Coordinates of C-alpha atoms in Angstrom, one line a residue:
M1 CA 18.1 13.3 20.8
N2 CA 15.1 15.6 21.7
V3 CA 12.6 13.8 23.8
L4 CA 9.8 15.8 22.0
E5 CA 10.9 14.8 18.4
V6 CA 10.1 11.2 19.5
L7 CA 7.1 11.8 21.8
V8 CA 5.3 14.0 19.5
P9 CA 5.0 11.5 16.5
L10 CA 4.2 8.6 18.9
L11 CA 1.2 10.8 20.5
K12 CA 0.0 11.9 17.0
L13 CA 0.0 8.3 15.5
Y14 CA -1.7 6.9 18.7
F15 CA -4.3 9.6 18.5
C16 CA -5.0 8.9 14.9
G17 CA -5.6 5.3 16.0
I18 CA -8.2 6.3 18.7
R19 CA -10.0 8.2 16.3
V20 CA -10.4 5.2 14.1
L21 CA -11.2 2.9 16.6
I22 CA -14.1 5.4 17.8
Y23 CA -15.4 5.5 14.2
Q24 CA -15.2 1.7 13.8
M25 CA -17.2 1.2 17.1
F26 CA -20.2 3.1 15.5
H27 CA -19.8 2.2 11.8
R28 CA -19.5 -1.4 10.3
S29 CA -17.4 -2.1 7.4
F30 CA -19.0 -1.3 4.2
T31 CA -20.5 -4.0 2.1
L32 CA -18.7 -4.6 -1.3
P33 CA -20.9 -4.1 -4.5
V34 CA -21.4 -7.1 -6.6
L35 CA -17.9 -7.1 -8.6
Q36 CA -17.7 -7.9 -12.4
K37 CA -15.6 -11.0 -13.3
Q38 CA -11.9 -10.4 -14.1
N39 CA -11.2 -13.3 -16.4
G40 CA -8.2 -12.5 -18.7
R41 CA -6.9 -9.7 -16.6
V42 CA -3.7 -9.9 -14.6
G43 CA -2.8 -8.7 -11.2
I44 CA 0.2 -8.4 -8.9
V45 CA -0.3 -8.1 -5.1
T46 CA 2.4 -7.3 -3.0
G47 CA 2.7 -8.8 0.5
G48 CA 0.0 -11.2 -0.8
T49 CA 1.0 -14.2 1.3
R50 CA -1.0 -13.2 4.5
G51 CA -3.5 -10.9 6.0
M52 CA -5.4 -8.3 3.7
G53 CA -2.8 -9.1 0.8
Y54 CA -3.6 -12.9 0.8
E55 CA -7.3 -11.9 1.2
T56 CA -7.0 -9.4 -1.9
A57 CA -5.3 -12.1 -4.0
R58 CA -7.9 -14.7 -3.1
H59 CA -10.9 -12.6 -4.0
L60 CA -9.2 -11.5 -7.3
A61 CA -8.6 -15.0 -8.2
R62 CA -12.1 -16.0 -7.6
L63 CA -13.2 -13.2 -9.8
G64 CA -11.1 -15.3 -12.5
M65 CA -7.9 -13.0 -12.4
H66 CA -4.4 -14.2 -12.9
V67 CA -2.7 -13.1 -9.8
I68 CA 0.7 -13.0 -9.0
I69 CA 1.8 -12.8 -5.2
A70 CA 4.8 -11.0 -4.6
G71 CA 6.7 -11.5 -1.2
N72 CA 9.9 -12.2 0.3
E73 CA 8.9 -15.4 2.2
K74 CA 9.2 -18.1 -0.5
E75 CA 7.7 -21.0 1.1
E76 CA 4.9 -19.0 2.6
G77 CA 4.4 -17.6 -0.8
L78 CA 4.1 -20.9 -2.6
A79 CA 1.7 -22.2 0.1
A80 CA -0.5 -19.3 -0.4
A81 CA -0.6 -19.7 -4.1
R82 CA -1.2 -23.4 -3.8
T83 CA -4.3 -22.7 -1.4
I84 CA -5.8 -20.2 -3.5
Q85 CA -5.4 -22.2 -6.6
R86 CA -7.0 -24.9 -5.0
E87 CA -10.0 -22.9 -3.8
C88 CA -10.4 -20.8 -6.5
K89 CA -10.7 -22.7 -9.9
E90 CA -11.9 -19.7 -11.8
G91 CA -8.7 -17.9 -11.8
K92 CA -4.9 -18.6 -11.3
A93 CA -2.6 -17.7 -8.4
E94 CA 1.3 -18.1 -8.4
F95 CA 4.3 -16.7 -6.5
L96 CA 7.1 -14.6 -7.4
F97 CA 9.8 -13.6 -4.9
L98 CA 10.2 -9.7 -4.2
D99 CA 11.9 -8.0 -1.6
L100 CA 10.8 -4.4 -1.5
T101 CA 13.7 -3.3 0.8
S102 CA 16.1 -4.2 -2.1
L103 CA 16.3 -2.2 -5.3
K104 CA 18.0 -5.0 -7.0
S105 CA 15.3 -7.5 -6.0
V106 CA 12.6 -5.0 -7.3
R107 CA 14.4 -4.8 -10.6
Q108 CA 14.8 -8.6 -10.7
F109 CA 11.3 -9.1 -10.0
V110 CA 10.2 -6.7 -12.9
E111 CA 12.6 -8.5 -15.3
A112 CA 11.1 -12.0 -14.4
F113 CA 7.7 -10.7 -14.8
K114 CA 8.1 -8.9 -18.2
G115 CA 9.8 -12.0 -19.2
R116 CA 6.5 -13.9 -19.0
G117 CA 5.1 -11.7 -21.7
L118 CA 2.0 -11.1 -19.5
P119 CA -0.3 -7.9 -19.7
L120 CA -0.7 -6.2 -16.3
H121 CA -4.3 -4.9 -15.4
V122 CA -4.0 -4.4 -11.5
L123 CA -0.9 -3.5 -9.3
V124 CA -1.9 -3.6 -5.5
N125 CA 0.9 -2.0 -3.5
N126 CA 0.1 -3.6 -0.2
A127 CA 3.2 -4.8 1.8
G128 CA 4.2 -3.0 4.6
T129 CA 5.8 -2.8 8.1
M130 CA 4.9 -0.8 11.0
L131 CA 6.9 0.5 14.1
V132 CA 10.1 -1.6 13.6
P133 CA 13.2 -0.5 15.6
E134 CA 15.7 1.6 13.5
R135 CA 17.4 0.0 10.8
T136 CA 18.7 0.5 7.2
T137 CA 18.3 -1.4 4.2
E138 CA 21.0 -2.8 2.2
D139 CA 20.8 0.2 -0.1
G140 CA 21.1 2.5 2.9
F141 CA 17.5 3.7 3.4
E142 CA 15.3 3.8 6.4
F143 CA 13.2 0.5 6.6
H144 CA 9.8 1.8 6.6
F145 CA 10.4 4.6 3.9
S146 CA 12.0 1.7 1.8
L147 CA 9.5 -1.1 2.3
N148 CA 6.2 1.0 2.4
Y149 CA 6.9 3.4 -0.1
L150 CA 10.3 3.7 -2.0
G151 CA 10.2 -0.2 -3.2
H152 CA 6.8 0.5 -4.3
F153 CA 7.7 3.6 -6.1
L154 CA 10.3 1.9 -8.1
L155 CA 8.1 -1.2 -8.6
T156 CA 5.2 1.2 -10.2
N157 CA 7.5 3.1 -12.2
L158 CA 9.2 -0.1 -14.0
L159 CA 5.9 -1.5 -14.4
L160 CA 4.2 1.4 -15.7
D161 CA 4.8 0.8 -19.5
I162 CA 2.8 -2.5 -19.1
L163 CA 0.0 -1.1 -17.1
K164 CA -0.3 1.7 -19.9
K165 CA -0.4 -0.8 -22.7
S166 CA -2.7 -3.0 -20.8
G167 CA -5.5 -0.5 -20.0
R168 CA -7.9 1.0 -22.5
Q169 CA -10.8 3.4 -22.1
G170 CA -13.7 1.6 -20.2
F171 CA -11.1 -0.9 -18.8
C172 CA -8.5 1.2 -17.2
S173 CA -5.4 -0.3 -15.5
R174 CA -5.7 0.1 -12.0
I175 CA -2.8 1.0 -9.4
I176 CA -3.7 0.9 -5.4
N177 CA -1.5 2.1 -2.9
M178 CA -1.9 0.9 0.7
S179 CA -2.0 3.9 3.0
S180 CA -3.7 4.3 6.3
A181 CA -5.0 7.1 8.9
T182 CA -1.6 7.5 10.2
H183 CA -0.5 9.4 7.3
Y184 CA -2.6 12.5 8.9
A185 CA 0.2 12.3 11.4
G186 CA 2.9 12.2 8.8
V187 CA 5.7 14.9 8.0
I188 CA 7.7 14.7 5.1
Y189 CA 11.4 15.8 5.7
M190 CA 12.8 16.3 2.4
D191 CA 16.3 16.8 3.7
D192 CA 16.0 13.8 5.8
L193 CA 13.8 11.2 4.6
N194 CA 15.7 8.6 6.4
R195 CA 15.2 10.5 9.5
R196 CA 18.7 10.1 10.7
A197 CA 18.8 13.4 12.6
S198 CA 16.3 12.2 15.1
Y199 CA 14.8 8.7 14.8
S200 CA 11.2 7.9 15.6
S201 CA 9.5 4.7 14.4
H202 CA 6.1 6.2 14.7
G203 CA 7.1 9.2 12.5
A204 CA 8.9 7.3 10.1
Y205 CA 5.9 4.9 9.5
A206 CA 3.5 8.1 9.4
Q207 CA 5.8 9.7 6.8
S208 CA 6.1 6.5 4.5
K209 CA 2.1 6.5 4.5
L210 CA 1.9 10.3 3.6
A211 CA 4.6 9.6 1.0
L212 CA 2.3 7.1 -0.6
V213 CA -0.6 9.7 -0.9
L214 CA 1.5 12.3 -2.5
F215 CA 2.9 9.7 -4.8
T216 CA -0.7 8.5 -5.7
Y217 CA -2.0 12.0 -6.6
Y218 CA 1.1 13.1 -8.6
L219 CA 1.1 9.9 -10.5
Q220 CA -2.6 10.2 -11.5
D221 CA -2.0 13.8 -12.6
Q222 CA 0.6 12.6 -14.9
M223 CA -1.5 9.7 -16.4
T224 CA -4.3 12.4 -16.9
A225 CA -2.2 14.6 -18.3
Q226 CA -0.5 12.3 -20.9
G227 CA -3.9 10.7 -21.7
F228 CA -3.0 7.1 -20.4
P229 CA -5.9 4.9 -19.3
V230 CA -4.4 4.0 -15.8
M231 CA -6.1 4.9 -12.5
V232 CA -4.2 5.4 -9.2
N233 CA -5.9 5.4 -5.8
A234 CA -4.8 5.4 -2.2
V235 CA -6.9 3.3 0.2
D236 CA -7.0 3.1 4.0
P237 CA -8.3 -0.1 5.4
G238 CA -9.0 1.0 8.8
M239 CA -7.6 -0.8 11.9
V240 CA -7.3 -4.3 11.0
D241 CA -6.2 -7.2 13.1
T242 CA -3.1 -8.4 11.4
A243 CA 0.5 -9.1 12.2
L244 CA 1.3 -5.6 11.3
Y245 CA 0.7 -4.5 15.0
D246 CA 3.3 -7.2 16.3
N247 CA 5.8 -4.5 17.0
L248 CA 3.8 -2.2 19.1
W249 CA 5.3 -1.4 22.4
S250 CA 4.3 -3.7 25.2
L251 CA 1.6 -1.4 26.9
A252 CA -0.1 -0.7 23.5
K253 CA 0.1 -4.4 22.6
A254 CA -1.7 -5.5 25.9
L255 CA -4.3 -2.7 25.4
K256 CA -4.9 -3.8 21.8
K257 CA -5.9 -7.4 22.9
P258 CA -9.3 -6.7 24.5
F259 CA -10.1 -4.6 21.3
A260 CA -8.9 -6.5 18.6
K261 CA -11.7 -9.1 18.2
T262 CA -14.6 -6.5 18.7
L263 CA -13.1 -3.1 17.2
F264 CA -10.7 -3.9 14.6
R265 CA -11.6 -5.0 11.1
T266 CA -10.9 -8.7 10.1
P267 CA -8.4 -9.0 7.2
S268 CA -11.2 -9.8 4.7
E269 CA -13.0 -6.8 5.9
G270 CA -9.8 -4.6 5.6
A271 CA -9.1 -6.0 2.0
S272 CA -12.8 -4.8 0.9
I273 CA -11.5 -1.5 0.3
I274 CA -8.8 -2.6 -2.0
M275 CA -11.1 -5.0 -3.7
Y276 CA -13.3 -1.9 -4.2
A277 CA -10.5 0.1 -6.0
A278 CA -9.2 -2.7 -7.9
A279 CA -12.5 -4.1 -9.4
A280 CA -15.6 -2.2 -8.6
S281 CA -17.2 -0.9 -11.9
E282 CA -18.1 2.2 -9.9
M283 CA -14.3 3.0 -9.7
E284 CA -13.7 2.5 -13.5
G285 CA -12.1 5.7 -14.8
V286 CA -11.8 7.2 -11.4
G287 CA -8.4 8.0 -9.9
G288 CA -6.7 10.2 -7.7
C289 CA -8.8 9.5 -4.6
Y290 CA -8.2 8.7 -1.0
L291 CA -10.8 5.7 -0.4
Y292 CA -11.8 4.8 3.2
N293 CA -14.7 2.4 4.2
G294 CA -16.1 2.5 0.6
E295 CA -16.3 6.3 0.3
K296 CA -13.8 9.0 -0.9
R297 CA -12.3 11.0 1.9
Q298 CA -10.4 14.1 2.3
S299 CA -6.7 13.2 3.0
A300 CA -3.9 15.2 4.9
E301 CA -3.8 18.8 3.9
D302 CA -0.2 18.3 3.0
S303 CA -0.8 15.5 0.7
Y304 CA -2.6 18.0 -1.9
D305 CA 0.7 20.4 -1.6
C306 CA 1.7 20.3 -5.4
E307 CA 5.3 21.5 -4.9
L308 CA 5.8 18.9 -2.1
Q309 CA 4.2 16.2 -4.6
V310 CA 6.9 17.2 -7.3
N311 CA 9.7 17.5 -5.0
L312 CA 9.1 14.1 -3.6
W313 CA 8.6 12.4 -6.9
K314 CA 12.2 13.9 -8.1
K315 CA 14.0 13.0 -5.1
S316 CA 12.5 9.4 -5.1
C317 CA 13.6 9.2 -8.9
E318 CA 17.0 10.2 -7.7
L319 CA 17.2 7.9 -4.9
V320 CA 16.3 4.9 -7.1
G321 CA 18.1 5.7 -10.0
L322 CA 15.3 6.7 -12.6
H323 CA 15.1 9.7 -14.9
T324 CA 13.0 12.3 -14.2
A325 CA 10.5 13.3 -16.9

């Protein structure tokens, strides 16, 4: 393995992290506007059992939404739903099992959800992992690519018909994809999306986050062209003090500790940008954006590459067994 092929993604990713920390040193988390009530609306939050996903599910339920917490830890998920239900009488919270690293599990989740006969107004693709050692899923995909991106790609496409039917002009359905500043360091290897030629956990993570932004823009273009009331946005929560950083290498983890409480956002602050995209009236009818700290920002140059967007979409459809339009 070429050392540079491992070292370069690592350095690029940590450089992105340093830039974010410097920004957060001088800029507080934005203040959410007053959000309108969500009574009668239904949302799904992946990875909603802890961290930003939990805070998002709790806030949506507090606004009156019926929230489905989707995750792969049953006991933790049931406990999270009970806690939210107890605290937030206005809405409803429940748990459904979903393992995003298994295409079979994604299809079973969608089948179970559709069997309920519920509408779907908000889909928050929040679940993710970062910097895990090289491993593949039961379907043979690289772990970051599968959990962060490909599982959400399939989930979104299988739920798209309900999202289209549930939205209407003035009350569009909303899809929120969780990206991060690391996408700026991402490179899409169309011939090696599983990064088997030369594995780097840093490169794999950054690639998955760039893939989510490409997916966001392409899907929004399709929804707009076809006239469907569905808005798709990518969000960047900044650096947030969650379990996502548990897989940092030892030195980076040691260096993180003194900064986490002062410079990192809290999970509640990190969830603010998700809530802004999911429920703010300012975002009604607004899609195809990359949102950071309450503002629309320019994403990586590669994310606007229309040819790359199409190629990744077609390849993703092939990988999960969907027919391309």
